[in-house]
PDB file of C-alpha atoms in Angstrom:
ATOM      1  CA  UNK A 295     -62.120 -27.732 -63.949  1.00 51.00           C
ATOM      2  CA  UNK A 296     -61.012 -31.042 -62.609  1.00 52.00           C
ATOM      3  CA  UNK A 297     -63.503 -33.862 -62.811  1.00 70.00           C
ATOM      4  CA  UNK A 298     -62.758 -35.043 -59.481  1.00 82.00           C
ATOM      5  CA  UNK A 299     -65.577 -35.064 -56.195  1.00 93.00           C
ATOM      6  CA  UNK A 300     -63.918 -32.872 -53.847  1.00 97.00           C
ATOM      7  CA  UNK A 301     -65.192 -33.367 -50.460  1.00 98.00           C
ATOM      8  CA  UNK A 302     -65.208 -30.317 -48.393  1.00 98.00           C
ATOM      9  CA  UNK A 303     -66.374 -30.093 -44.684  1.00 98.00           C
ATOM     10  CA  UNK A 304     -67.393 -27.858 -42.761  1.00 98.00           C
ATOM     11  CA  UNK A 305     -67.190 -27.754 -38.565  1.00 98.00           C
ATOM     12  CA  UNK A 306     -70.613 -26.872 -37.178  1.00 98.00           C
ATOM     13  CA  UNK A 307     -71.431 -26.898 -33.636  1.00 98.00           C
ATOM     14  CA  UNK A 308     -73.838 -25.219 -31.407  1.00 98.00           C
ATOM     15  CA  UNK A 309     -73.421 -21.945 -31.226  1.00 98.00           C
ATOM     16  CA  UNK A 310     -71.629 -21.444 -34.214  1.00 98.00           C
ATOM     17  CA  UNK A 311     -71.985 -17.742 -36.114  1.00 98.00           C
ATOM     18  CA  UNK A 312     -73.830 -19.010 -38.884  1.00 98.00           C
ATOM     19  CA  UNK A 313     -72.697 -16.640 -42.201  1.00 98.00           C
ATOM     20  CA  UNK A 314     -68.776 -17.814 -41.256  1.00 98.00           C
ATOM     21  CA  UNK A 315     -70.550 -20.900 -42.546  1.00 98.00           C
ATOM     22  CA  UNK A 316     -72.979 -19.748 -45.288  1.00 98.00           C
ATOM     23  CA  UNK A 317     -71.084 -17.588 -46.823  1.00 98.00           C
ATOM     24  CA  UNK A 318     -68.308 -19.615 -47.864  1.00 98.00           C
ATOM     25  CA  UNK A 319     -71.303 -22.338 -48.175  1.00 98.00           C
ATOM     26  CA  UNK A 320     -72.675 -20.377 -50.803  1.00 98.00           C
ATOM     27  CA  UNK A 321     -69.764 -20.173 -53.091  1.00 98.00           C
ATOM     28  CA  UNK A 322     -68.148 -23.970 -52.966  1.00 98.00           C
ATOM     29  CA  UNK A 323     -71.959 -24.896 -53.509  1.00 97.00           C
ATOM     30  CA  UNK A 324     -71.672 -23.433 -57.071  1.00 96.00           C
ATOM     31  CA  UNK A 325     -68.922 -25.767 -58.783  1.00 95.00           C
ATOM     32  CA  UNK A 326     -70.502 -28.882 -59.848  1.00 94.00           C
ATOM     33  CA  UNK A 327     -67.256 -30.987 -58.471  1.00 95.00           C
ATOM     34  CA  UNK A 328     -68.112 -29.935 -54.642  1.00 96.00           C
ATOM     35  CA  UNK A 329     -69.418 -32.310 -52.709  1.00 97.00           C
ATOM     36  CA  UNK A 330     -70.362 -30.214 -48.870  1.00 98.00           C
ATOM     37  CA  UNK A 331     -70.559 -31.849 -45.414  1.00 98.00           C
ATOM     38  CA  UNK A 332     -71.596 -30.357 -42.446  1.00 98.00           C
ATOM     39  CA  UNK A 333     -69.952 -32.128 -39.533  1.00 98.00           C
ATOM     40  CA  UNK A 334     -71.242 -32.360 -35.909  1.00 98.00           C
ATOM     41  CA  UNK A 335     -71.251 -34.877 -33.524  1.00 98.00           C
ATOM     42  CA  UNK A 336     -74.288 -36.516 -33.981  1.00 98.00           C
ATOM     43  CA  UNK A 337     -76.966 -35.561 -36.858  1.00 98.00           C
ATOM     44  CA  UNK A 338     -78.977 -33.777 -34.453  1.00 98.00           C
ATOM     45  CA  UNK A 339     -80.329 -30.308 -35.665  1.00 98.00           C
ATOM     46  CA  UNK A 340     -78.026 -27.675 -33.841  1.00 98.00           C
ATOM     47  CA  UNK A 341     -78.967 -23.703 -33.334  1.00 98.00           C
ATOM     48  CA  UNK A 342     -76.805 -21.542 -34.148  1.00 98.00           C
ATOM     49  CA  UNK A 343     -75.360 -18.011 -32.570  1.00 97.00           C
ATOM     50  CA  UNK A 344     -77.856 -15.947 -34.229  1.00 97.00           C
ATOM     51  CA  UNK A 345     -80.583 -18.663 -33.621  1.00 97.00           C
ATOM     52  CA  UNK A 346     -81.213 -20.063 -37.124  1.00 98.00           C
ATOM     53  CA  UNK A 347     -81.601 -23.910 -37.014  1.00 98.00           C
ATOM     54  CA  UNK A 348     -78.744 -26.189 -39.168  1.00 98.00           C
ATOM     55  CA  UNK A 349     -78.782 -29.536 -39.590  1.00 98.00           C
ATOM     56  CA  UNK A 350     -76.026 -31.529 -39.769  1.00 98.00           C
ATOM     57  CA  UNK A 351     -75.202 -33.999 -43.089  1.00 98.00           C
ATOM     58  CA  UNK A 352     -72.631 -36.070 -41.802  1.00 98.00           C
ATOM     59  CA  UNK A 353     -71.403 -36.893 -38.073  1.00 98.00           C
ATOM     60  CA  UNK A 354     -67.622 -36.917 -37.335  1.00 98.00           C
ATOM     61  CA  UNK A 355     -67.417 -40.722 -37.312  1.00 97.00           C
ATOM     62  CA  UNK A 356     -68.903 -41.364 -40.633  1.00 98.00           C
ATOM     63  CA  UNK A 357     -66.838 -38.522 -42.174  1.00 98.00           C
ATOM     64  CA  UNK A 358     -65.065 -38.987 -45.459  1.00 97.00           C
ATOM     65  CA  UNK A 359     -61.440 -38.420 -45.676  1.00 98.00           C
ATOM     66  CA  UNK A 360     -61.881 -34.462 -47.037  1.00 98.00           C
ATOM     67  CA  UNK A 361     -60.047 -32.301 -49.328  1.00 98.00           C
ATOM     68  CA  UNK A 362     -60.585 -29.197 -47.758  1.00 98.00           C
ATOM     69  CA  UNK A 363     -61.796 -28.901 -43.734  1.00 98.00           C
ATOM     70  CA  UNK A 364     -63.101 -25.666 -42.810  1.00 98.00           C
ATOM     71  CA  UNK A 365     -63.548 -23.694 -39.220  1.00 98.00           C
ATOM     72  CA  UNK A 366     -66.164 -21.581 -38.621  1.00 98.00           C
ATOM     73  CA  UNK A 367     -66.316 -19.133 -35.720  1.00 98.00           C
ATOM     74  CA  UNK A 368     -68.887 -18.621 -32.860  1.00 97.00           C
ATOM     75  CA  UNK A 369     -70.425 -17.249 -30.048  1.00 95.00           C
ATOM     76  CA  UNK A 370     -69.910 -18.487 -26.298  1.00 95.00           C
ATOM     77  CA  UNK A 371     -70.705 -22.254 -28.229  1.00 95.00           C
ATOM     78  CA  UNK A 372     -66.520 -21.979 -29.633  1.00 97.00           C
ATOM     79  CA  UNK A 373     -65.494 -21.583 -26.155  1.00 96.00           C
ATOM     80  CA  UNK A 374     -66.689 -25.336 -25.375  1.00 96.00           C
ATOM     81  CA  UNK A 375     -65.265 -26.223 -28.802  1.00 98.00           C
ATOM     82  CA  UNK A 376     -61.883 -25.479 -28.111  1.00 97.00           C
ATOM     83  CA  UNK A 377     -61.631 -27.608 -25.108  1.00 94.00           C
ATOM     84  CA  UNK A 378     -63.302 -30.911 -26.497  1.00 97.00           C
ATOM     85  CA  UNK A 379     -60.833 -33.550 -27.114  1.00 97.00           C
ATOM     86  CA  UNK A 380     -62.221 -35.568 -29.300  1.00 98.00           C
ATOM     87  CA  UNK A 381     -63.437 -32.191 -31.817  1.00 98.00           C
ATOM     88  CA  UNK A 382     -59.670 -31.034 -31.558  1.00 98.00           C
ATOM     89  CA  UNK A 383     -58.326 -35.019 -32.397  1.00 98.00           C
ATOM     90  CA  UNK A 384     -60.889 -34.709 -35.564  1.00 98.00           C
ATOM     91  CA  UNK A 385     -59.156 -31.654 -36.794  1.00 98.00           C
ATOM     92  CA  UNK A 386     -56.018 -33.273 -36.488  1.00 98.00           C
ATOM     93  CA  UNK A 387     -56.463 -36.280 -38.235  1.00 98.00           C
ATOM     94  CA  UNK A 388     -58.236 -34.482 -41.001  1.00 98.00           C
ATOM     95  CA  UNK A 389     -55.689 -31.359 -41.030  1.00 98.00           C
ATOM     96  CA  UNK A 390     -53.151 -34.141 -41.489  1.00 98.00           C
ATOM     97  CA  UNK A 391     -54.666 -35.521 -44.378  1.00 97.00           C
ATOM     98  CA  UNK A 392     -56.533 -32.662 -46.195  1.00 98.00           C
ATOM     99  CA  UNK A 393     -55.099 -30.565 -49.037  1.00 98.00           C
ATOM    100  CA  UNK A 394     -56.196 -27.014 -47.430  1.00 98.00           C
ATOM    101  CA  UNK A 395     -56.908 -26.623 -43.860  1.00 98.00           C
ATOM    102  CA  UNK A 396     -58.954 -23.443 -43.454  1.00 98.00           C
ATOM    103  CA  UNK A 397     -60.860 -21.221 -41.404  1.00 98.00           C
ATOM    104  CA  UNK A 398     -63.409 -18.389 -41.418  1.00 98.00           C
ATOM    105  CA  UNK A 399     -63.377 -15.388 -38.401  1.00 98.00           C
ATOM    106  CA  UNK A 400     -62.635 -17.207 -35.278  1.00 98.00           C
ATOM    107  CA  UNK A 401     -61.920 -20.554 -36.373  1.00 98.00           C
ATOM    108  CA  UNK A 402     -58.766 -19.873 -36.910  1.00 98.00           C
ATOM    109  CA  UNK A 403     -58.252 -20.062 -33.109  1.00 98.00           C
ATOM    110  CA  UNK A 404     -59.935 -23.350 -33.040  1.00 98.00           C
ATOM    111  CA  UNK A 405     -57.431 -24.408 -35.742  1.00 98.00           C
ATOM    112  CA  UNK A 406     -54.698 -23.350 -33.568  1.00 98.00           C
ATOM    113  CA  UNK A 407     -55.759 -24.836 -30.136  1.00 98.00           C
ATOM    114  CA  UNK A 408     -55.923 -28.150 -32.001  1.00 98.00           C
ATOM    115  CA  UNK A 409     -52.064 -27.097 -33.191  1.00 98.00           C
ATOM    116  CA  UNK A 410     -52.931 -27.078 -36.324  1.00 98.00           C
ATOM    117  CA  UNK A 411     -51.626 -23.503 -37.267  1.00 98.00           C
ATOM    118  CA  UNK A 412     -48.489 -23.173 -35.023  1.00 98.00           C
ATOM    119  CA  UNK A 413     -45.769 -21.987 -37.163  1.00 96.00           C
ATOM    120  CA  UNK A 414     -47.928 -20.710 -40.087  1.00 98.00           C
ATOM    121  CA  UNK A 415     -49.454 -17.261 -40.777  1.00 98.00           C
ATOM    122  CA  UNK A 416     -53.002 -16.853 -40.493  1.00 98.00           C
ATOM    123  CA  UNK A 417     -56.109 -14.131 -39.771  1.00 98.00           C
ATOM    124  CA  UNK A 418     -59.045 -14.063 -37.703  1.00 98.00           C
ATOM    125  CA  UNK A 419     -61.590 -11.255 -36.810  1.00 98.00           C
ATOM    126  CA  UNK A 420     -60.233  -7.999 -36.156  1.00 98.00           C
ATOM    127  CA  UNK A 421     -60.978  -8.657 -32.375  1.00 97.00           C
ATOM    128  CA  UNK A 422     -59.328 -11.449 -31.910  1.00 97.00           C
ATOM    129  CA  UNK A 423     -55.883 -10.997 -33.405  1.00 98.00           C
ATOM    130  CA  UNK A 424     -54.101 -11.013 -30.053  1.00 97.00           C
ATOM    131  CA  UNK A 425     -55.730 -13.674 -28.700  1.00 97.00           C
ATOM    132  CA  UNK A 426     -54.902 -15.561 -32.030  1.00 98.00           C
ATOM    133  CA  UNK A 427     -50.832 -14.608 -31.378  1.00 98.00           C
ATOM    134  CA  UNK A 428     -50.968 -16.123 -27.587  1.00 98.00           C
ATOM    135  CA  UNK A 429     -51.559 -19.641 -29.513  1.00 98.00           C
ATOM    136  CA  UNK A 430     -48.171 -19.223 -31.401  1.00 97.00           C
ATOM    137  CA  UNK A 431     -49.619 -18.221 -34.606  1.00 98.00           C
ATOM    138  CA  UNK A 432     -47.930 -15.420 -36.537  1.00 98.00           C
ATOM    139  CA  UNK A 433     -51.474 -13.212 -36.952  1.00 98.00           C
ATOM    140  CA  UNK A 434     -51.714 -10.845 -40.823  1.00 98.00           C
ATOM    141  CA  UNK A 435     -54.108  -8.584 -40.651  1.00 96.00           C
ATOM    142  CA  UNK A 436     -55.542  -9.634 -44.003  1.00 97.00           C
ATOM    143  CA  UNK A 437     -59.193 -10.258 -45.169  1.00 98.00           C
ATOM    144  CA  UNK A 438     -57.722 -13.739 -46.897  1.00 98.00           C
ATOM    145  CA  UNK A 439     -54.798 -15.317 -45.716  1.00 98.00           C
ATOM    146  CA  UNK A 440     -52.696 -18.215 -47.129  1.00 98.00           C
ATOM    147  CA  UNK A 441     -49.880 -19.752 -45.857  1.00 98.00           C
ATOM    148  CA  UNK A 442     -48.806 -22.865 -48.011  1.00 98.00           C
ATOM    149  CA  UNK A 443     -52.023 -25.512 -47.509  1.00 98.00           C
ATOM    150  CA  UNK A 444     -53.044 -22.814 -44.783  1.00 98.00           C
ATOM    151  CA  UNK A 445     -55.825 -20.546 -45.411  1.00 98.00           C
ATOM    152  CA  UNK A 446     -57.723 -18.438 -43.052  1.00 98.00           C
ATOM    153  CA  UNK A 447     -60.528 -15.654 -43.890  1.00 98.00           C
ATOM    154  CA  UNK A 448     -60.928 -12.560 -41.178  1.00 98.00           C
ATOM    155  CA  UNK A 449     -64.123 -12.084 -40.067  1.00 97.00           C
ATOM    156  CA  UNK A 450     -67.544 -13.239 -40.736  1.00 97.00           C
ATOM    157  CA  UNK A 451     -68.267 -11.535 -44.075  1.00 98.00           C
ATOM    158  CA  UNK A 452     -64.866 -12.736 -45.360  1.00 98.00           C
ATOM    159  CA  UNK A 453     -66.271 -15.952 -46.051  1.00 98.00           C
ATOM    160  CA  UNK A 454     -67.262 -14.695 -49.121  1.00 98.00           C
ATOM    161  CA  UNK A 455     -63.337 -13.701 -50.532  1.00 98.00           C
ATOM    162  CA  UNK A 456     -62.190 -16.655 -48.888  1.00 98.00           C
ATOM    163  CA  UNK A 457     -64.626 -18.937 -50.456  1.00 98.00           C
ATOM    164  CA  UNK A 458     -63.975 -17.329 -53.637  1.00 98.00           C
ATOM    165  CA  UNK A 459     -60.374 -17.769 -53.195  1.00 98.00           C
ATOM    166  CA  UNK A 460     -60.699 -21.717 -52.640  1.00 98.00           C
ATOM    167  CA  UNK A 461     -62.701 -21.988 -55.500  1.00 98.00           C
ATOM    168  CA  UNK A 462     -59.914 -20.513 -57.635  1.00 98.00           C
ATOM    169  CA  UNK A 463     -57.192 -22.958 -56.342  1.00 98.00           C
ATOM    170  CA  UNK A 464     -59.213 -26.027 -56.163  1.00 97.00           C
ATOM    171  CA  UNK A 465     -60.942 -25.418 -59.585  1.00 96.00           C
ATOM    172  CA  UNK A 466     -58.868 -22.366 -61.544  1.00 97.00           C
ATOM    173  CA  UNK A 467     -59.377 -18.681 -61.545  1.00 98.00           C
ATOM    174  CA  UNK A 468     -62.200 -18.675 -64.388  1.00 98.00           C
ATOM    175  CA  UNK A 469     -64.174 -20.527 -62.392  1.00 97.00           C
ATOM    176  CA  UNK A 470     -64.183 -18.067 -59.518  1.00 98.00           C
ATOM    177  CA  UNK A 471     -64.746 -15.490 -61.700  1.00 98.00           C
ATOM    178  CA  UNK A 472     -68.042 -17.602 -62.677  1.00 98.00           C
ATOM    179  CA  UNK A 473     -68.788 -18.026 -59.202  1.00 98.00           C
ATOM    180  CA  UNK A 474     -68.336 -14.100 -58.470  1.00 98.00           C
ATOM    181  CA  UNK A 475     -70.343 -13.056 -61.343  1.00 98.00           C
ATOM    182  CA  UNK A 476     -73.547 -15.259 -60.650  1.00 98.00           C
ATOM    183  CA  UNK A 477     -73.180 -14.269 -57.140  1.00 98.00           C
ATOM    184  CA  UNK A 478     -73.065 -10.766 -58.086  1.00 98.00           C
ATOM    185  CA  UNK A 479     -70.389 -10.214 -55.520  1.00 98.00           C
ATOM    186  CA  UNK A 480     -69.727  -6.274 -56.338  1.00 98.00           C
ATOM    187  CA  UNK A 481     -69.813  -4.903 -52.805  1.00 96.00           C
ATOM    188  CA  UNK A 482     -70.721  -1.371 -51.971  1.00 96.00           C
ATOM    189  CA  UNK A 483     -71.488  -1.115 -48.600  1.00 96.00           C
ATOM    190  CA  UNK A 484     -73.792   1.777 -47.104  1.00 97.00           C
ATOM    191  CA  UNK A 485     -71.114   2.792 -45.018  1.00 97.00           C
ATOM    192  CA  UNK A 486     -67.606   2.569 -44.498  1.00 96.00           C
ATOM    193  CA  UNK A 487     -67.208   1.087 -40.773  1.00 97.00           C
ATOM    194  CA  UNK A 488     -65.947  -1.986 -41.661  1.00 96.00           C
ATOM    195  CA  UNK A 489     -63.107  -2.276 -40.075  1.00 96.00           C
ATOM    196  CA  UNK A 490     -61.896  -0.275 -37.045  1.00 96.00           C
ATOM    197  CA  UNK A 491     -59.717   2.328 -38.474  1.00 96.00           C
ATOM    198  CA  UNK A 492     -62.654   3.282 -40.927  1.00 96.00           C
ATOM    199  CA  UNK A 493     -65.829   2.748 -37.660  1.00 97.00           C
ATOM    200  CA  UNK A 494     -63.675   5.370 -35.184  1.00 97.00           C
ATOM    201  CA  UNK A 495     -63.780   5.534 -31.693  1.00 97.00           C
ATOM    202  CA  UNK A 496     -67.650   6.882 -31.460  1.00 97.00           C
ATOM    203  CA  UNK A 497     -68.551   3.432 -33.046  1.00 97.00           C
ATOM    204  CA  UNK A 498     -65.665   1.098 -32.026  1.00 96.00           C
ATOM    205  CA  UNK A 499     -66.076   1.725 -28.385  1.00 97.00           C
ATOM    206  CA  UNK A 500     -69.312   0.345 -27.766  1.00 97.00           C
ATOM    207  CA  UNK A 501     -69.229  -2.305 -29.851  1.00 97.00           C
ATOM    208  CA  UNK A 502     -66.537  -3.322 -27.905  1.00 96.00           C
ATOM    209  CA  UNK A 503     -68.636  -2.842 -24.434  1.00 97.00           C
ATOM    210  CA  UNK A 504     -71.270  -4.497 -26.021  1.00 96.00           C
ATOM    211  CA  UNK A 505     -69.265  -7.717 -26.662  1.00 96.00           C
ATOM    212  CA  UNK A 506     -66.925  -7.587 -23.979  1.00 96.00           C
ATOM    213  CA  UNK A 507     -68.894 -11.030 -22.296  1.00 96.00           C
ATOM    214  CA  UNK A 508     -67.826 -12.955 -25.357  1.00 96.00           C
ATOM    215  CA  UNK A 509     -64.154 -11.697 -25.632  1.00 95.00           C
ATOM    216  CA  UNK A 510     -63.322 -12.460 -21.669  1.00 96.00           C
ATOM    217  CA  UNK A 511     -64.426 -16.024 -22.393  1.00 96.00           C
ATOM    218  CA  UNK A 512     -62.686 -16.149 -25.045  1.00 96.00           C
ATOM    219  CA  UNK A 513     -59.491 -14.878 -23.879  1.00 96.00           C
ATOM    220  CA  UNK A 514     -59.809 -16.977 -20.405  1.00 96.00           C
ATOM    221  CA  UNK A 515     -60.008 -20.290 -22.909  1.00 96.00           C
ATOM    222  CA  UNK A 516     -57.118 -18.977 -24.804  1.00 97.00           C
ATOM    223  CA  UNK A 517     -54.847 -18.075 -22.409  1.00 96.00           C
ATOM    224  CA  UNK A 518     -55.605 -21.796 -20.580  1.00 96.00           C
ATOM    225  CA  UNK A 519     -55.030 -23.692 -24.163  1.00 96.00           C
ATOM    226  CA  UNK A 520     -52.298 -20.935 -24.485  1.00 96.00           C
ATOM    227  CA  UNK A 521     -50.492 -22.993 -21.386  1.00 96.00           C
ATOM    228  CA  UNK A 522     -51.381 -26.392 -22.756  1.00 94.00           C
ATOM    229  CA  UNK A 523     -49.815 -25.626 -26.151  1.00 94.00           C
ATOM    230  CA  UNK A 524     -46.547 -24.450 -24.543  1.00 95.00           C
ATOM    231  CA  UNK A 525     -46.947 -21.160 -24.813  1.00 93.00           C
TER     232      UNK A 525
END
């Protein structure tokens, strides 16, 4: 393991879905080399999608030059993200600097309205692939994705493999394994309806009525950062 203080960072924001950030959270927090920002504007407790309270350790100004900068998705509270100019010039000066630019569920398509992951492959949640594409991103449907410095975890629960998968290029593969085993990461989920093909149509369906508010603002966002980008 290198002796070095990486500095990681994660985007929070209001609104934010708050296991795209805990989950990967949890794992970089477990190498003794990783030091973890949470970044917001102002040091101001936000609330995020689900309602839980997080308070910010570091505001954008005072931010270190990181290692790695990490996305997180959200609710309706992304759709405000992806339109704020001085968030988006953040990424970029960061993305330009940092030795992995990465993303958990939706943040991908923050990464990509700031045009940070134009000509790179990358994931996102399962719903939000196409939306993802319109921002000139070539979209894998893969729970980790990494394209050269690139790499982007599908949705929320992914956070966990992606996290994992940082840890093994930042610190080597035994130390993952480390982080895995005192995690007890050995999934076996109650039922198998994680992903669409596996849900059906009985369960797919509704879900999709039931979020259907969130994906229209999403997709109205996208397809006007869609037009900014060129696209």
């Amino acid at each position: 393991m290198t002796n070095k203080q990486l500095q990681i960072g994660f985007l929070i924001y209001p609104g934010v879905v708050q296991l795209d950030v805990m989950a990967a959270y949890q794992v970089l927090a477990f190498p003794p080399n990783m030091q973890i920002h949470l970044l917001w504007k102002s040091l101001t407790p936000i609330t995020s999608n689900e309602g839980l309270t997080i308070v910010p350790t570091t505001t954008l100004e005072h931010c270190p030059t990181l290692d790695v900068i990490c996305v997180p998705g959200g609710g309706l509270g992304q759709v405000e993200v992806m339109k704020d100019a001085e968030i988006l010039a953040f990424l970029q000066q960061q993305g330009a600097t940092a030795q992995y630019v990465t993303s958990v569920c939706t943040g991908s398509i923050i990464l990509a309205a700031a045009g940070l992951l134009q000509g790179y492959k990358a994931t996102c949640h399962w719903a939000f692939r196409d939306q993802l594409a319109m921002l000139g991103v070539e979209v894998v449907p893969e729970r980790v994705a990494i394209d050269r410095n690139r790499i982007t975890g599908a949705g929320v629960t992914s956070g966990i493999d992606f996290g994992l998968t940082l840890v093994s290029l930042l610190c080597g593969e035994d130390v993952a394994k480390m982080t895995q085993l005192m995690l007890e990461y050995n999934p076996e989920p109650p039922f198998n309806a994680g992903t669409p093909e596996m849900a059906g149509e009985g369960i797919l369906q509704p879900l999709m009525q039931f979020g259907k508010p969130l994906v229209e603002a999403f997709l109205a966002q996208t397809k006007e950062k869609a037009v900014q980008l060129g696209f």
